CSV table of C-alpha atoms in Angstrom, one decimal:
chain,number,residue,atom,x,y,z
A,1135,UNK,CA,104.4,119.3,125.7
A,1136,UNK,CA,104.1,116.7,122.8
A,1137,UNK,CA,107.0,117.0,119.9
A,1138,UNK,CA,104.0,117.3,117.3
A,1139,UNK,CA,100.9,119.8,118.1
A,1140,UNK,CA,97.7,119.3,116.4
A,1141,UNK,CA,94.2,121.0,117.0
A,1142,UNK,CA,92.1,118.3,116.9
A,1143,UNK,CA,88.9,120.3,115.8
A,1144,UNK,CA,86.0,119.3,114.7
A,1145,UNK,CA,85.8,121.4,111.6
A,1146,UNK,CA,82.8,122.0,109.6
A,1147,UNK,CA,82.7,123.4,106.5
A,1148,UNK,CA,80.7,124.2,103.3
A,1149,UNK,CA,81.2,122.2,100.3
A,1150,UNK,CA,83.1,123.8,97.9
A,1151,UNK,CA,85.6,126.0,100.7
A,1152,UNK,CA,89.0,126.3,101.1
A,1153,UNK,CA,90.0,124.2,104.0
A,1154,UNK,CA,93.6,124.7,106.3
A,1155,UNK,CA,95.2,122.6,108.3
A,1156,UNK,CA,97.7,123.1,111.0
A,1157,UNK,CA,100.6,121.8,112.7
A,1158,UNK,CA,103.3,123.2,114.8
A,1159,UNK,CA,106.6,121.1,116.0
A,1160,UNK,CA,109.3,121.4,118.3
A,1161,UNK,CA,112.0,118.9,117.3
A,1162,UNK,CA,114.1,120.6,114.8
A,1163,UNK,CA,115.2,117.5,113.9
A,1164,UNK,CA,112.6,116.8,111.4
A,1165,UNK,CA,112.9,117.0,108.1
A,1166,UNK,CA,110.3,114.8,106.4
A,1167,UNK,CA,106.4,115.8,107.1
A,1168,UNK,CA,103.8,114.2,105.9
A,1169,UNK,CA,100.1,114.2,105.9
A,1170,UNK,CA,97.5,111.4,106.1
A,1171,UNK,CA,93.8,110.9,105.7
A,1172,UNK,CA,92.3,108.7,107.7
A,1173,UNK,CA,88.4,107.6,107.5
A,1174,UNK,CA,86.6,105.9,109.6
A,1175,UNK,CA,87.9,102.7,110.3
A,1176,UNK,CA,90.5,102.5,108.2
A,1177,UNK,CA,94.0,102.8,108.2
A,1178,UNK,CA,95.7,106.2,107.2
A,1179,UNK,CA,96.4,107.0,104.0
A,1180,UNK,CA,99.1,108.7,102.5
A,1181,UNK,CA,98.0,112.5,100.9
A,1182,UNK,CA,101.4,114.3,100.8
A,1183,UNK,CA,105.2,114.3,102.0
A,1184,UNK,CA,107.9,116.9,101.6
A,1185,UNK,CA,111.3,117.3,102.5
A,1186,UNK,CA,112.6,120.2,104.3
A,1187,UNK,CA,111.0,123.9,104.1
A,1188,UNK,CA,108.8,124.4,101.1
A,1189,UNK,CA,105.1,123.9,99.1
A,1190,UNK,CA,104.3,120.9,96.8
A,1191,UNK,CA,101.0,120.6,95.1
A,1192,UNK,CA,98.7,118.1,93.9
A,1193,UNK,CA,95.6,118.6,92.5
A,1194,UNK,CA,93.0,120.1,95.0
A,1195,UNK,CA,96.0,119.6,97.7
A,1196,UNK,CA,98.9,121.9,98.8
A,1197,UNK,CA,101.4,121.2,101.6
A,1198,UNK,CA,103.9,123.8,103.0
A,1199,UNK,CA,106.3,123.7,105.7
A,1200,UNK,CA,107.9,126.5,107.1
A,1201,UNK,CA,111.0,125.1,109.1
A,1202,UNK,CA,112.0,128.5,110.5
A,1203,UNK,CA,108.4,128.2,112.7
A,1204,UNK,CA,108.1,125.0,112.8
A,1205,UNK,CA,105.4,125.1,110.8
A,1206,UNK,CA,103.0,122.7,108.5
A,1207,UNK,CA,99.7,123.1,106.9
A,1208,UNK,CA,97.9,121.4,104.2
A,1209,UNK,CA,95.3,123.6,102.1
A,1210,UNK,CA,92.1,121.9,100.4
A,1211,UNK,CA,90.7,123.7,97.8
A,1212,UNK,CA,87.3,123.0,96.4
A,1213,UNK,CA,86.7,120.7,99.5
A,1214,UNK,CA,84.1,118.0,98.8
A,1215,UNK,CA,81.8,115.9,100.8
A,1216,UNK,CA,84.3,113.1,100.5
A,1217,UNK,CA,87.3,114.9,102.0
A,1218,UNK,CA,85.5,114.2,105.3
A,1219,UNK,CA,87.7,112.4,107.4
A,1220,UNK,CA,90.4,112.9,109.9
A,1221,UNK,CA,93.7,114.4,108.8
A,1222,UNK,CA,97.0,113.4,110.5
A,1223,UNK,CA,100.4,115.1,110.3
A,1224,UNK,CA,103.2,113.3,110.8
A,1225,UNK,CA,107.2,113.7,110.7
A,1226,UNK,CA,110.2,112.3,111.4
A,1227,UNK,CA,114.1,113.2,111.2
A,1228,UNK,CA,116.5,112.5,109.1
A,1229,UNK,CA,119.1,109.7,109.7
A,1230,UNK,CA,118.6,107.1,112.7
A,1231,UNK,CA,115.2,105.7,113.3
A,1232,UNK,CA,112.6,106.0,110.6
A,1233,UNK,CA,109.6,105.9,113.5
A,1234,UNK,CA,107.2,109.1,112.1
A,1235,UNK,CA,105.9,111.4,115.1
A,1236,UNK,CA,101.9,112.1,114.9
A,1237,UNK,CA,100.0,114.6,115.3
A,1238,UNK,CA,96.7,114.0,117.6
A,1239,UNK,CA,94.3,114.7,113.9
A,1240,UNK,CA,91.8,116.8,113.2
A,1241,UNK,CA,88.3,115.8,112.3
A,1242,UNK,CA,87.1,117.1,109.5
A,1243,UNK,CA,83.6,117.6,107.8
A,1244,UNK,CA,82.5,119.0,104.7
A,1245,UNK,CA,78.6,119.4,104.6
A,1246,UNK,CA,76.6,119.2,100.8
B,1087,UNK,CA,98.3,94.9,93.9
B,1088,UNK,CA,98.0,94.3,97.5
B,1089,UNK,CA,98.4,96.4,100.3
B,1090,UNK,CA,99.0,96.1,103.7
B,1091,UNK,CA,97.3,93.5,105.2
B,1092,UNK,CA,96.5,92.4,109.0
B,1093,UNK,CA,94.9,89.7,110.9
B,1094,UNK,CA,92.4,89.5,112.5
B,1095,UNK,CA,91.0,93.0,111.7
B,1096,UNK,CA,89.0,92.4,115.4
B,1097,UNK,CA,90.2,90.9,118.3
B,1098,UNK,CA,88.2,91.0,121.8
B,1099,UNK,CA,90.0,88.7,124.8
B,1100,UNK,CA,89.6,88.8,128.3
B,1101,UNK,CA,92.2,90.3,130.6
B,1102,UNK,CA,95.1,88.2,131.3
B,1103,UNK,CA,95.0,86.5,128.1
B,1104,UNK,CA,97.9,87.0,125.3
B,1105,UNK,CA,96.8,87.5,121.8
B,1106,UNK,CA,98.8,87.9,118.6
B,1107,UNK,CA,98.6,90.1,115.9
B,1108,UNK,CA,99.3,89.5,112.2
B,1109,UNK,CA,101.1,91.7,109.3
B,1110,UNK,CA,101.7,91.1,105.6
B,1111,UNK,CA,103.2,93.6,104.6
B,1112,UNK,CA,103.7,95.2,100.7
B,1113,UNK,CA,105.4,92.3,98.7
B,1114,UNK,CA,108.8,93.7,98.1
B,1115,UNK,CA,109.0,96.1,101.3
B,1116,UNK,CA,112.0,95.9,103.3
B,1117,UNK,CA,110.9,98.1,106.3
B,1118,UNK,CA,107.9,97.1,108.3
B,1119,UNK,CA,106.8,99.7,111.6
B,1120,UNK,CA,104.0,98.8,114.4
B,1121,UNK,CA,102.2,102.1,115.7
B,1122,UNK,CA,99.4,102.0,118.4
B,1123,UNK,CA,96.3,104.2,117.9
B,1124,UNK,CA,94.2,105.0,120.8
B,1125,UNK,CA,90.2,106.2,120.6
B,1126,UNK,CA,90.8,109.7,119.5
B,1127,UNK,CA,94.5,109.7,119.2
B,1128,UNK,CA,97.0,110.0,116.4
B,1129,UNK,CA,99.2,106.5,115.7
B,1130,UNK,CA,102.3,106.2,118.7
B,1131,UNK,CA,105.2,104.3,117.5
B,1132,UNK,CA,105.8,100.9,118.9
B,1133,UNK,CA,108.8,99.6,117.1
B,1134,UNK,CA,109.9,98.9,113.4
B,1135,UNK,CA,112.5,96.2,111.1
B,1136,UNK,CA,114.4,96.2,108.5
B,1137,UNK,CA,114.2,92.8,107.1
B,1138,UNK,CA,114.7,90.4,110.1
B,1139,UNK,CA,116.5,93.4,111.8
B,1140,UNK,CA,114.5,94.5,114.7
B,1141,UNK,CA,116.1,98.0,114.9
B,1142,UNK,CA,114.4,100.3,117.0
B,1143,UNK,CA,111.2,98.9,120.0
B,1144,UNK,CA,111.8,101.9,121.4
B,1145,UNK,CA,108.3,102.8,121.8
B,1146,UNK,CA,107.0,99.4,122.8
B,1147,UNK,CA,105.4,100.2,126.0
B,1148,UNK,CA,106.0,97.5,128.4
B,1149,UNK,CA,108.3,94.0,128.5
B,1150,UNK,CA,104.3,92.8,127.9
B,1151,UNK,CA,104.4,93.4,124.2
B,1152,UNK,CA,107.1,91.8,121.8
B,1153,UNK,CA,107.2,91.7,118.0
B,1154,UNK,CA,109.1,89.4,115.6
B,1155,UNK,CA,109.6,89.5,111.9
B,1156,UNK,CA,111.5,85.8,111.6
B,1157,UNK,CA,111.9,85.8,107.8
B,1158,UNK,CA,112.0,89.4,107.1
B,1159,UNK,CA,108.6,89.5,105.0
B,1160,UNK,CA,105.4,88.8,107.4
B,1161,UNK,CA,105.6,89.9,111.4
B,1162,UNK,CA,103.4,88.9,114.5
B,1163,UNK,CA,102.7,91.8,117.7
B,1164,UNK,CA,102.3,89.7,120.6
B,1165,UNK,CA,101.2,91.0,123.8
B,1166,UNK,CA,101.1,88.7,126.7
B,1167,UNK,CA,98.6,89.0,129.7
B,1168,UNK,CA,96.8,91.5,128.6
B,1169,UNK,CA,95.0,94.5,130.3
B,1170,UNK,CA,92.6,97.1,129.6
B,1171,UNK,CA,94.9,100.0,128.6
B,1172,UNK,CA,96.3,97.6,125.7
B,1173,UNK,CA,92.5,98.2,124.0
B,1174,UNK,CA,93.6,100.3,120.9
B,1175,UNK,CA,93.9,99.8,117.1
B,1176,UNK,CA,97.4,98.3,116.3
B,1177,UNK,CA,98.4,99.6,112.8
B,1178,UNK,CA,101.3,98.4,110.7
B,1179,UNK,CA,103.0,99.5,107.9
B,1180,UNK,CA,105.8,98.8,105.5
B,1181,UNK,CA,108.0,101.2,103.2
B,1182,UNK,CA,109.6,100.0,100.2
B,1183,UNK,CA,113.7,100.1,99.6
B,1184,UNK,CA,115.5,102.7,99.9
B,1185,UNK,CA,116.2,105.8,101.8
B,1186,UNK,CA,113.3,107.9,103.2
B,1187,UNK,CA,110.2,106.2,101.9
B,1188,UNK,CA,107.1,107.0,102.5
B,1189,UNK,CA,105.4,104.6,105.0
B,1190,UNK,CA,101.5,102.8,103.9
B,1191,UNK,CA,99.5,101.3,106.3
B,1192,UNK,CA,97.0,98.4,107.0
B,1193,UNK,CA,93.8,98.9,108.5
B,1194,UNK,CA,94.7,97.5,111.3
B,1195,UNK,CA,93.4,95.1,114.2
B,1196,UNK,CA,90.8,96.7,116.5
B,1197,UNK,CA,91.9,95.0,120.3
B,1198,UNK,CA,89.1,95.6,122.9
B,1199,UNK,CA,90.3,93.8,126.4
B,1200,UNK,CA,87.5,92.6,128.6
């Protein structure tokens, strides 16, 4: 079993839905969890982090992590044609080596 | 201002060759990490420095692969006699000083092995 679980997909969706993301760890060890969006192509890109359990927002994005179940998910409201991409989790613990753990991504689309 | 930049952004050799990759990282980052992306796959770590410090190659897969970072700013992945499992996207990234930065990557170098 991999540390970091992600459902690759794809996922298809409307323009204009409400879009969740999912991943589930097994290391308790982590405490920082990021998400990246990564087009075609290109190198990822850094959407949000946290520390520890919680939500943080920004704009059309929310992160929460849930420590207790190991937990994260990134919500996209208002999804647009240009949030089609692939989304990566990633985490890593604290203290000791700052490598970040992966998630396999999922594939996203958001049709027009 | 400049991101993270790497060289060549496409590299095709033949099996048995070595190649080397290039990184420039953020000017003013300290912290510099190599992940490997297979078709598909999410980034696997390779190894990362601090500075000059080379202080975890952990995930470096093979005694084939070795990475340097001789005046702490730009670093070179080289990978000697290559094979066809090495074909993968080779990402880097740097994070700036201080504890628990976030990390921002380059596009990385595309490797296809013949």
């Amino acid at each position: 079993q991999k540390e970091v679980e992600q459902d690759p997909g794809p996922l298809s969706v409307p323009e204009g839905a409400i879009v969740s993301l999912n991943c589930t760890y097994s290391n308790s060890a982590f405490q920082y969890f990021m998400w990246y969006r990564q087009y075609s192509r290109k190198g990822p890109e850094l959407l949000m982090y946290t520390y520890s359990s919680g939500n943080k927002e920004d704009g059309r994005f929310t992160a929460q992590v849930d420590k207790s179940s190991k937990y994260i998910s990134l919500f996209i409201r208002d999804s647009q044609p240009s949030d089609s991409a692939t989304y990566l989790c990633a985490m890593r613990a604290q203290g000791g080596s700052e490598k970040l753990v992966f998630g396999k991504g999922t594939k996203l689309t958001v049709n027009p | 201002g400049a991101g993270v930049s790497q060289s060549p952004r496409y590299k095709v050799a033949k099996r048995g060759q070595d190649v080397a990759l290039r990184c420039d990282p953020i000017s003013g980052h300290v912290s510099l990490f190599w992940y490997q992306q297979a078709l598909g796959q999410g980034p696997e770590f390779l190894t990362y420095f601090q500075n000059e410090a080379q202080l975890d190659k952990s995930g470096l897969p093979s005694d084939r692969f070795f990475a340097e970072r001789p005046e702490g700013s730009v670093s070179t992945l080289k990978i000697q006699r290559t094979q066809q499992e090495d074909s993968a996207v080779y990402l880097c990234a740097s994070s700036a000083p201080g504890p628990n930065q976030p990390q921002h990557f380059g596009d990385g170098t595309r490797l296809s092995i013949l």
